[in-house]
PDB file of C-alpha atoms and ligand atoms in Angstrom:
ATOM      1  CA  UNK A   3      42.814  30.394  87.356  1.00 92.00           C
ATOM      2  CA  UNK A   4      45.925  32.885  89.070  1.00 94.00           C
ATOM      3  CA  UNK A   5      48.202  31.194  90.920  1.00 96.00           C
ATOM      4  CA  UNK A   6      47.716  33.649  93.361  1.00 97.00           C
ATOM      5  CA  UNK A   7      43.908  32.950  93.602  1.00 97.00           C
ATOM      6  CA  UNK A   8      42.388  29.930  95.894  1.00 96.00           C
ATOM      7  CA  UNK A   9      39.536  29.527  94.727  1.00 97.00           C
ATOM      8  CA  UNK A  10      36.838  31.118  92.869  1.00 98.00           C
ATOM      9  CA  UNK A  11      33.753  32.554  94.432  1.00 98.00           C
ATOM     10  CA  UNK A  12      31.657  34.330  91.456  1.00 98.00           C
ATOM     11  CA  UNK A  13      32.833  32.972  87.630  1.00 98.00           C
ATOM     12  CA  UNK A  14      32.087  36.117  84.698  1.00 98.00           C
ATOM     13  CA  UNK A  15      28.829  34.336  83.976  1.00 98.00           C
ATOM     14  CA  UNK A  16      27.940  34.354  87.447  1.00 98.00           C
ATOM     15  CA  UNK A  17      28.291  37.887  87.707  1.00 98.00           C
ATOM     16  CA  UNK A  18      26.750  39.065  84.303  1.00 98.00           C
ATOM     17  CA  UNK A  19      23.538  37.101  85.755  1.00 98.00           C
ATOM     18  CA  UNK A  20      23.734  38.957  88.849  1.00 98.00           C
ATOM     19  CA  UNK A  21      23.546  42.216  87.129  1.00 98.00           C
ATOM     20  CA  UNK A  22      21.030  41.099  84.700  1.00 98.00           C
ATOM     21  CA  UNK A  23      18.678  40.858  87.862  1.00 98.00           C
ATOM     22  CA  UNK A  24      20.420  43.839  89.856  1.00 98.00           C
ATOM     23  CA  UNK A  25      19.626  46.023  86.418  1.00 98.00           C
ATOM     24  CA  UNK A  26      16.112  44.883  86.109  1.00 98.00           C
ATOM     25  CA  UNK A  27      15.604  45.759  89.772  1.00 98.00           C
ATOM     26  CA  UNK A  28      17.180  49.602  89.011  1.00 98.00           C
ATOM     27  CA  UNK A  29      15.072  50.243  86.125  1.00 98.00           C
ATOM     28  CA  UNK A  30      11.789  49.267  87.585  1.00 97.00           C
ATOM     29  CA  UNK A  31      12.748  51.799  90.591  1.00 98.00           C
ATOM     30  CA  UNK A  32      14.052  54.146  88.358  1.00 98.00           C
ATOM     31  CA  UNK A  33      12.227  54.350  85.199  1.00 96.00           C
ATOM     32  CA  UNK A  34      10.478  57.785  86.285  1.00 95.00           C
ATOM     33  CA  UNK A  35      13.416  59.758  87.508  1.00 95.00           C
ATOM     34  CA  UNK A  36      16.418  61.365  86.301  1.00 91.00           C
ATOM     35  CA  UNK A  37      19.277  58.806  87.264  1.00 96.00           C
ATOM     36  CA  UNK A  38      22.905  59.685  88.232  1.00 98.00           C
ATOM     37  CA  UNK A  39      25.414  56.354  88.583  1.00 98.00           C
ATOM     38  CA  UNK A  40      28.560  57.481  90.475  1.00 98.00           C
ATOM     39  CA  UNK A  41      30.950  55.191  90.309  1.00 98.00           C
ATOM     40  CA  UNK A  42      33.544  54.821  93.085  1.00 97.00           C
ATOM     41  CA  UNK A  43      36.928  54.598  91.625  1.00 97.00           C
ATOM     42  CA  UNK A  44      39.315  52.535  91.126  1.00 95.00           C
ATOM     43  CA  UNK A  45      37.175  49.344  91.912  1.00 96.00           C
ATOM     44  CA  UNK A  46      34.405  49.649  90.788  1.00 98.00           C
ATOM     45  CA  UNK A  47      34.360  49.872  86.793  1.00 98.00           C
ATOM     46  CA  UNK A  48      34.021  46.495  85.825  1.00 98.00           C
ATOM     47  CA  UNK A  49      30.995  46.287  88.005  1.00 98.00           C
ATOM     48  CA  UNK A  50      29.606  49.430  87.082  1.00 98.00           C
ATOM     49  CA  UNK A  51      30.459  48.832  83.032  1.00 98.00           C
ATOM     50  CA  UNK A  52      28.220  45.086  83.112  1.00 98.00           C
ATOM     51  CA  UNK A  53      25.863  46.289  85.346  1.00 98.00           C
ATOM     52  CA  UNK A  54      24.941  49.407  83.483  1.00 98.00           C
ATOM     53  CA  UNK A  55      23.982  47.221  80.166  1.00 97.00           C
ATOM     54  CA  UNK A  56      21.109  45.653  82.184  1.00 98.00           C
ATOM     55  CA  UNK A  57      19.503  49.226  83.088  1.00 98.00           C
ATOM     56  CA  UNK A  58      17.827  50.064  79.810  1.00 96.00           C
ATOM     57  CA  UNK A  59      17.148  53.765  80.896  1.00 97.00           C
ATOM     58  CA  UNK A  60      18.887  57.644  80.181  1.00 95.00           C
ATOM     59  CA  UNK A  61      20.993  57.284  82.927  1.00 96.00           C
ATOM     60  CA  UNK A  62      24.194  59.617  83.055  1.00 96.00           C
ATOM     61  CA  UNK A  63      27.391  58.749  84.987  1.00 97.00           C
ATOM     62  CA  UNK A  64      29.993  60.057  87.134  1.00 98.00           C
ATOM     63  CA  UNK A  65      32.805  59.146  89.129  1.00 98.00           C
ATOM     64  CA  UNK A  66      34.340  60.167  92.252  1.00 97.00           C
ATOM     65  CA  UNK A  67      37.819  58.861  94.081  1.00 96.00           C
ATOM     66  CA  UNK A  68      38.702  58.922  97.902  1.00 93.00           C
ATOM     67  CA  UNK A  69      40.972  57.014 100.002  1.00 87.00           C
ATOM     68  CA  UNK A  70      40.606  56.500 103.211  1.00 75.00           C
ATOM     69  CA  UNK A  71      43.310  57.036 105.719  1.00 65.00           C
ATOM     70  CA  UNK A  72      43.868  54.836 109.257  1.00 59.00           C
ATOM     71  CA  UNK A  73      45.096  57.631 111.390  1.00 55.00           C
ATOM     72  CA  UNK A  74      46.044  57.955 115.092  1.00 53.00           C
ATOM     73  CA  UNK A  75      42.893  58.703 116.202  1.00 53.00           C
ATOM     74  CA  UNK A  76      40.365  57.997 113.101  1.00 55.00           C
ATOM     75  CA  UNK A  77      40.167  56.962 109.927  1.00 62.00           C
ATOM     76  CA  UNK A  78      39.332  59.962 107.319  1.00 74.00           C
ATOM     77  CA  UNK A  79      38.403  60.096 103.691  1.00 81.00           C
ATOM     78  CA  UNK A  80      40.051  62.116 101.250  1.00 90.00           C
ATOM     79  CA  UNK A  81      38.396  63.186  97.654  1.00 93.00           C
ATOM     80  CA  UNK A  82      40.838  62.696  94.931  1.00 95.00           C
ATOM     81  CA  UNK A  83      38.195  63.562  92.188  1.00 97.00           C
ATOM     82  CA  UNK A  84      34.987  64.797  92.703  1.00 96.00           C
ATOM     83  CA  UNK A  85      31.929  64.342  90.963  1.00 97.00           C
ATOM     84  CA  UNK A  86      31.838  66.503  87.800  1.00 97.00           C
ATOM     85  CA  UNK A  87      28.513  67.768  87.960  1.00 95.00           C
ATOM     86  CA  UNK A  88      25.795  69.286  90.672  1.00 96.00           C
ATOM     87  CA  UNK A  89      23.981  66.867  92.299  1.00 96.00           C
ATOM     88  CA  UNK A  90      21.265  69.145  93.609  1.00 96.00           C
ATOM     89  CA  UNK A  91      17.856  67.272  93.096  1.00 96.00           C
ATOM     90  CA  UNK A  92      19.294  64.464  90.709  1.00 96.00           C
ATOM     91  CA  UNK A  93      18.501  60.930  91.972  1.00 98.00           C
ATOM     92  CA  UNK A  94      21.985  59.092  92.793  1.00 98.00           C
ATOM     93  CA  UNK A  95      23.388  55.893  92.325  1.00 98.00           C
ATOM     94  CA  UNK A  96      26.478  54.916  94.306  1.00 98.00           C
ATOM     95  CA  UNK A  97      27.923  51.884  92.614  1.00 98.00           C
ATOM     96  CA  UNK A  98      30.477  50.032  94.671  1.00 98.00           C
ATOM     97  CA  UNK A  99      32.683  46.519  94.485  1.00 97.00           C
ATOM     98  CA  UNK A 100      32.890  45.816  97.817  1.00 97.00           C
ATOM     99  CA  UNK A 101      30.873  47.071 101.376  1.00 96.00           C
ATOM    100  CA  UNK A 102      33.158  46.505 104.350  1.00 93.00           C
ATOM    101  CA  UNK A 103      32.888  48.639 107.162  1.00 91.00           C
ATOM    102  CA  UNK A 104      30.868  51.120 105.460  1.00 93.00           C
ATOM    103  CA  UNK A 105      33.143  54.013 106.170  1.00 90.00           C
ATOM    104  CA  UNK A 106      33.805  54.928 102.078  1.00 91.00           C
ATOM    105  CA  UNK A 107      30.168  54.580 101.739  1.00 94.00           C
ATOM    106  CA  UNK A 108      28.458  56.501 104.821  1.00 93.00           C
ATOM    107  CA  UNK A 109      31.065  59.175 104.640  1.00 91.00           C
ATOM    108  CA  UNK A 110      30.224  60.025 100.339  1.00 95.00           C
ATOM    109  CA  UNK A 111      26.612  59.757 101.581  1.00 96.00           C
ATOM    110  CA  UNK A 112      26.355  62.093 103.695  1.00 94.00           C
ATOM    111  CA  UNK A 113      28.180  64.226 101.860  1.00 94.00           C
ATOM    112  CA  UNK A 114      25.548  64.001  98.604  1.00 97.00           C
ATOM    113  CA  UNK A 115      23.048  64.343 100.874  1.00 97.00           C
ATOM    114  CA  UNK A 116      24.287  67.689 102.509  1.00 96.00           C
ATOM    115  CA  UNK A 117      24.937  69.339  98.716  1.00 97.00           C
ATOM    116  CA  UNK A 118      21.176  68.502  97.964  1.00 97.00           C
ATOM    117  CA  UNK A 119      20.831  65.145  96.153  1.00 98.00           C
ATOM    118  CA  UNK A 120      17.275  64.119  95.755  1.00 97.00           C
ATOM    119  CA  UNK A 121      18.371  60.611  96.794  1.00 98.00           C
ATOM    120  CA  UNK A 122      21.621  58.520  97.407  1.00 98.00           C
ATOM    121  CA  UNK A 123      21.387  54.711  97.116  1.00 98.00           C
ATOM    122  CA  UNK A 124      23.740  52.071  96.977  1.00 98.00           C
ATOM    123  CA  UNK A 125      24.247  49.003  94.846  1.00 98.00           C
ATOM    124  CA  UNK A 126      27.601  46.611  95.502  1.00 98.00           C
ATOM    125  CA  UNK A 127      28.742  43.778  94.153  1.00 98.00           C
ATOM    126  CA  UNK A 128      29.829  42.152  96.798  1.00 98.00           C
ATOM    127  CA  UNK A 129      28.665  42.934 100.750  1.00 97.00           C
ATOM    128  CA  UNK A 130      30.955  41.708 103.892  1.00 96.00           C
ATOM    129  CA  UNK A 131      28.093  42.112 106.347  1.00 94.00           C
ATOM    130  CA  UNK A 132      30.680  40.883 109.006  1.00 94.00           C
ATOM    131  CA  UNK A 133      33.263  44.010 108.754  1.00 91.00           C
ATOM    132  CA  UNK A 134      30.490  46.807 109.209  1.00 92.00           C
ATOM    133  CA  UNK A 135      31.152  49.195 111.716  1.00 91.00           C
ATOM    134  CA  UNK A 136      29.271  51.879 110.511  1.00 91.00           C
ATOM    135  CA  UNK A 137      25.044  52.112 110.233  1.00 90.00           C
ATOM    136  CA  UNK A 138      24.786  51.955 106.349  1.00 93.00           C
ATOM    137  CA  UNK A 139      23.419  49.526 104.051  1.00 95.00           C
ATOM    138  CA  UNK A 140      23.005  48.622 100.501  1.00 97.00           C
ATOM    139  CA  UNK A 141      19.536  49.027  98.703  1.00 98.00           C
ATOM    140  CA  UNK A 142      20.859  46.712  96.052  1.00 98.00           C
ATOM    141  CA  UNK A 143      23.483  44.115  96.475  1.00 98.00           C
ATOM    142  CA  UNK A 144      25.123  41.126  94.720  1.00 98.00           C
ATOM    143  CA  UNK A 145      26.901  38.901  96.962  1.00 98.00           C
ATOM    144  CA  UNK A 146      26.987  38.716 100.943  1.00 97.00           C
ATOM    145  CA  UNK A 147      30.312  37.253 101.431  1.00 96.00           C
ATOM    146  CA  UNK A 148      32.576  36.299 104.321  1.00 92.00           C
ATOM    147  CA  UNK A 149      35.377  37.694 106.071  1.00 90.00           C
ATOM    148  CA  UNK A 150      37.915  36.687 103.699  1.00 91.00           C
ATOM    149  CA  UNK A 151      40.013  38.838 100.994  1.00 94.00           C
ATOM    150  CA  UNK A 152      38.796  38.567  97.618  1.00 96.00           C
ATOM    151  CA  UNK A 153      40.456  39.931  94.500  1.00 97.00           C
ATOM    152  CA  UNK A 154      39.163  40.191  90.592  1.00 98.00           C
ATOM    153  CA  UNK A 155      36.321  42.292  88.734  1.00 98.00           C
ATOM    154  CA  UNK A 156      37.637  45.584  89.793  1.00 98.00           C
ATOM    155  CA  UNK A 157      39.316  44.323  93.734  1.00 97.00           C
ATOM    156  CA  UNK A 158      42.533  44.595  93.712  1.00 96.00           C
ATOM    157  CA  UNK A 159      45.358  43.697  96.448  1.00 95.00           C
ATOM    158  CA  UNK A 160      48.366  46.527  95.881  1.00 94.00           C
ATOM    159  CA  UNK A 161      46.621  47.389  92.641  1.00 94.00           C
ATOM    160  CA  UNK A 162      46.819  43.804  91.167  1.00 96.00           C
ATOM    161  CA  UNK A 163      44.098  41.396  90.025  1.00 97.00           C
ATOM    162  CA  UNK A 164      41.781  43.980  89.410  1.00 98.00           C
ATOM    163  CA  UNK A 165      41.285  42.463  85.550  1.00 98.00           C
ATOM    164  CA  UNK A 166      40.676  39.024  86.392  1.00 98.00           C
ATOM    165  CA  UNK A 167      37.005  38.093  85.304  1.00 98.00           C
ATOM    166  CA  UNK A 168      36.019  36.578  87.988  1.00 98.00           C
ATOM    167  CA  UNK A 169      36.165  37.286  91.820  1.00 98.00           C
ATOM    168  CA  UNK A 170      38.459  34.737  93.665  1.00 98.00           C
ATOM    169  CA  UNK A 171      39.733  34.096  97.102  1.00 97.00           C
ATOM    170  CA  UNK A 172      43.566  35.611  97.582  1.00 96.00           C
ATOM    171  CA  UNK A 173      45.897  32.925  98.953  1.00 96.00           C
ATOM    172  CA  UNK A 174      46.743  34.087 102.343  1.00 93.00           C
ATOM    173  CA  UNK A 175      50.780  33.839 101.494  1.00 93.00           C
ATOM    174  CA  UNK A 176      49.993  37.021  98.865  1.00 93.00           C
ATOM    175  CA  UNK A 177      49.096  39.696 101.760  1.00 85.00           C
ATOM    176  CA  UNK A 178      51.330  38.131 104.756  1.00 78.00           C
TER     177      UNK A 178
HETATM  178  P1  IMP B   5      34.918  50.279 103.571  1.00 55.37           P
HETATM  179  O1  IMP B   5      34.975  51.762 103.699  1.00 55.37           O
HETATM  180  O2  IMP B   5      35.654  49.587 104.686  1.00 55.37           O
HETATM  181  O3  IMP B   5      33.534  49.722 103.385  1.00 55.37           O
HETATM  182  O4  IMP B   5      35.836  49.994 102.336  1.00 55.37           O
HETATM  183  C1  IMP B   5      35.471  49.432 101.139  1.00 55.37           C
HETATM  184  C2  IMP B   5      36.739  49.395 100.318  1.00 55.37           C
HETATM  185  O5  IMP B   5      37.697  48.542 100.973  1.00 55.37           O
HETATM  186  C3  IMP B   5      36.504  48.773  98.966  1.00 55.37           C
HETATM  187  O6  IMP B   5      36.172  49.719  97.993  1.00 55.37           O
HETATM  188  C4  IMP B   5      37.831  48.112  98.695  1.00 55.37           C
HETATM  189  O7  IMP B   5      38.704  49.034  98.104  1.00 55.37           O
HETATM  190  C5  IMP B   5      38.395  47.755 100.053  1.00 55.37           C
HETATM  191  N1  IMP B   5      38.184  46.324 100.394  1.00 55.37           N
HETATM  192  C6  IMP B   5      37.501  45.822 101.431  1.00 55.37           C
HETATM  193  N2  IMP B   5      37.523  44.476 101.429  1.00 55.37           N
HETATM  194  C7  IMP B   5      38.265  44.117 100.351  1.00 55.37           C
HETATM  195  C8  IMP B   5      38.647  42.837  99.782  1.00 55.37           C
HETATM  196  O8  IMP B   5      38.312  41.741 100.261  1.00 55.37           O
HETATM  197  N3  IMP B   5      39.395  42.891  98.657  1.00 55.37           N
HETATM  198  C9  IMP B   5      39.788  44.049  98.062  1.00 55.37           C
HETATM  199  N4  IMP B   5      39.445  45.259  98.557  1.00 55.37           N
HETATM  200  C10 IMP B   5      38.686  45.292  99.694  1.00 55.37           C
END
């Protein structure tokens, strides 16, 4: 284990089962439409790379990358890459490491919705139900976890961890 990690919450084989179910889940929803699965960058590769062996259909992939900004006033998401292809009438896939407050998520919604998707789900890894602030929920999800910051399989903390195979509690002397 990383010094830097307390303790481990989901081990790699913990995970790959996840998506083995997660996948079978997709596919039986899927298995009659076109299937786009966007993944959000930088976090959620890992995720997105063992999940997507479990859904046994001709599914195509994208990616998109925004950061999101605490302002003054609000927060507000900026798109550092965009999708590479028109999502007008294609079924989408959001794939995601972590749901906090839901403000990455409902904000790329929306906007897939508005340039004509024929649908925009969700699947995370992990969910903090706790942090949500805004109305938005996963169709598919992992793991609901608590409050706490976790690091590994694509979460990073300054751009670190993110290739440990497992996810893992940060000790709270790494971040104060
Ligand atoms: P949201 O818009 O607040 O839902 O933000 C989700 C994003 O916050 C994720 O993609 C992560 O980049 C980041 N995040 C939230 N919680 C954690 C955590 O515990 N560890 C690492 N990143 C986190």
């Amino acid at each position: 284990m990383h010094k830097d990690v307390k303790e481990i919450l989901y081990t790699q084989e913990e995970i790959t089962q996840k998506c083995k179910e997660l996948g079978k889940t997709i596919m039986n929803d899927y298995h009659d439409k076109d299937l786009v699965m966007v993944g959000l960058l930088k976090g959620s590769v890992p995720f997105l790379a063992e999940l997507s062996k479990f859904v046994n259909l001709d599914v195509t992939f994208d990616y998109m990358d925004v950061s999101s900004y605490e302002g003054v006033e609000s927060r507000t998401i900026t798109i550092k890459k965009d999708l590479d292809q028109d999502v007008n009438g294609k079924h989408i896939l959001l794939v995601e490491d972590i749901l906090d407050t839901g403000k990455t998520l409902s904000t790329v919604r929306a906007m897939l919705i508005e340039r004509g998707a024929a649908s925009v789900e969700i699947v995370t890894m992990l969910d903090k139900k706790e942090g949500r602030e805004f109305p938005i929920e996963a169709k598919y999800s992992g793991y609901e976890i608590p409050n706490a910051f976790v690091v590994g399989f694509g979460l990073d903390f300054n751009e670190k961890y993110r290739n440990l195979p497992y996810v893992g509690i940060l000790k709270e002397e790494c971040y104060q």
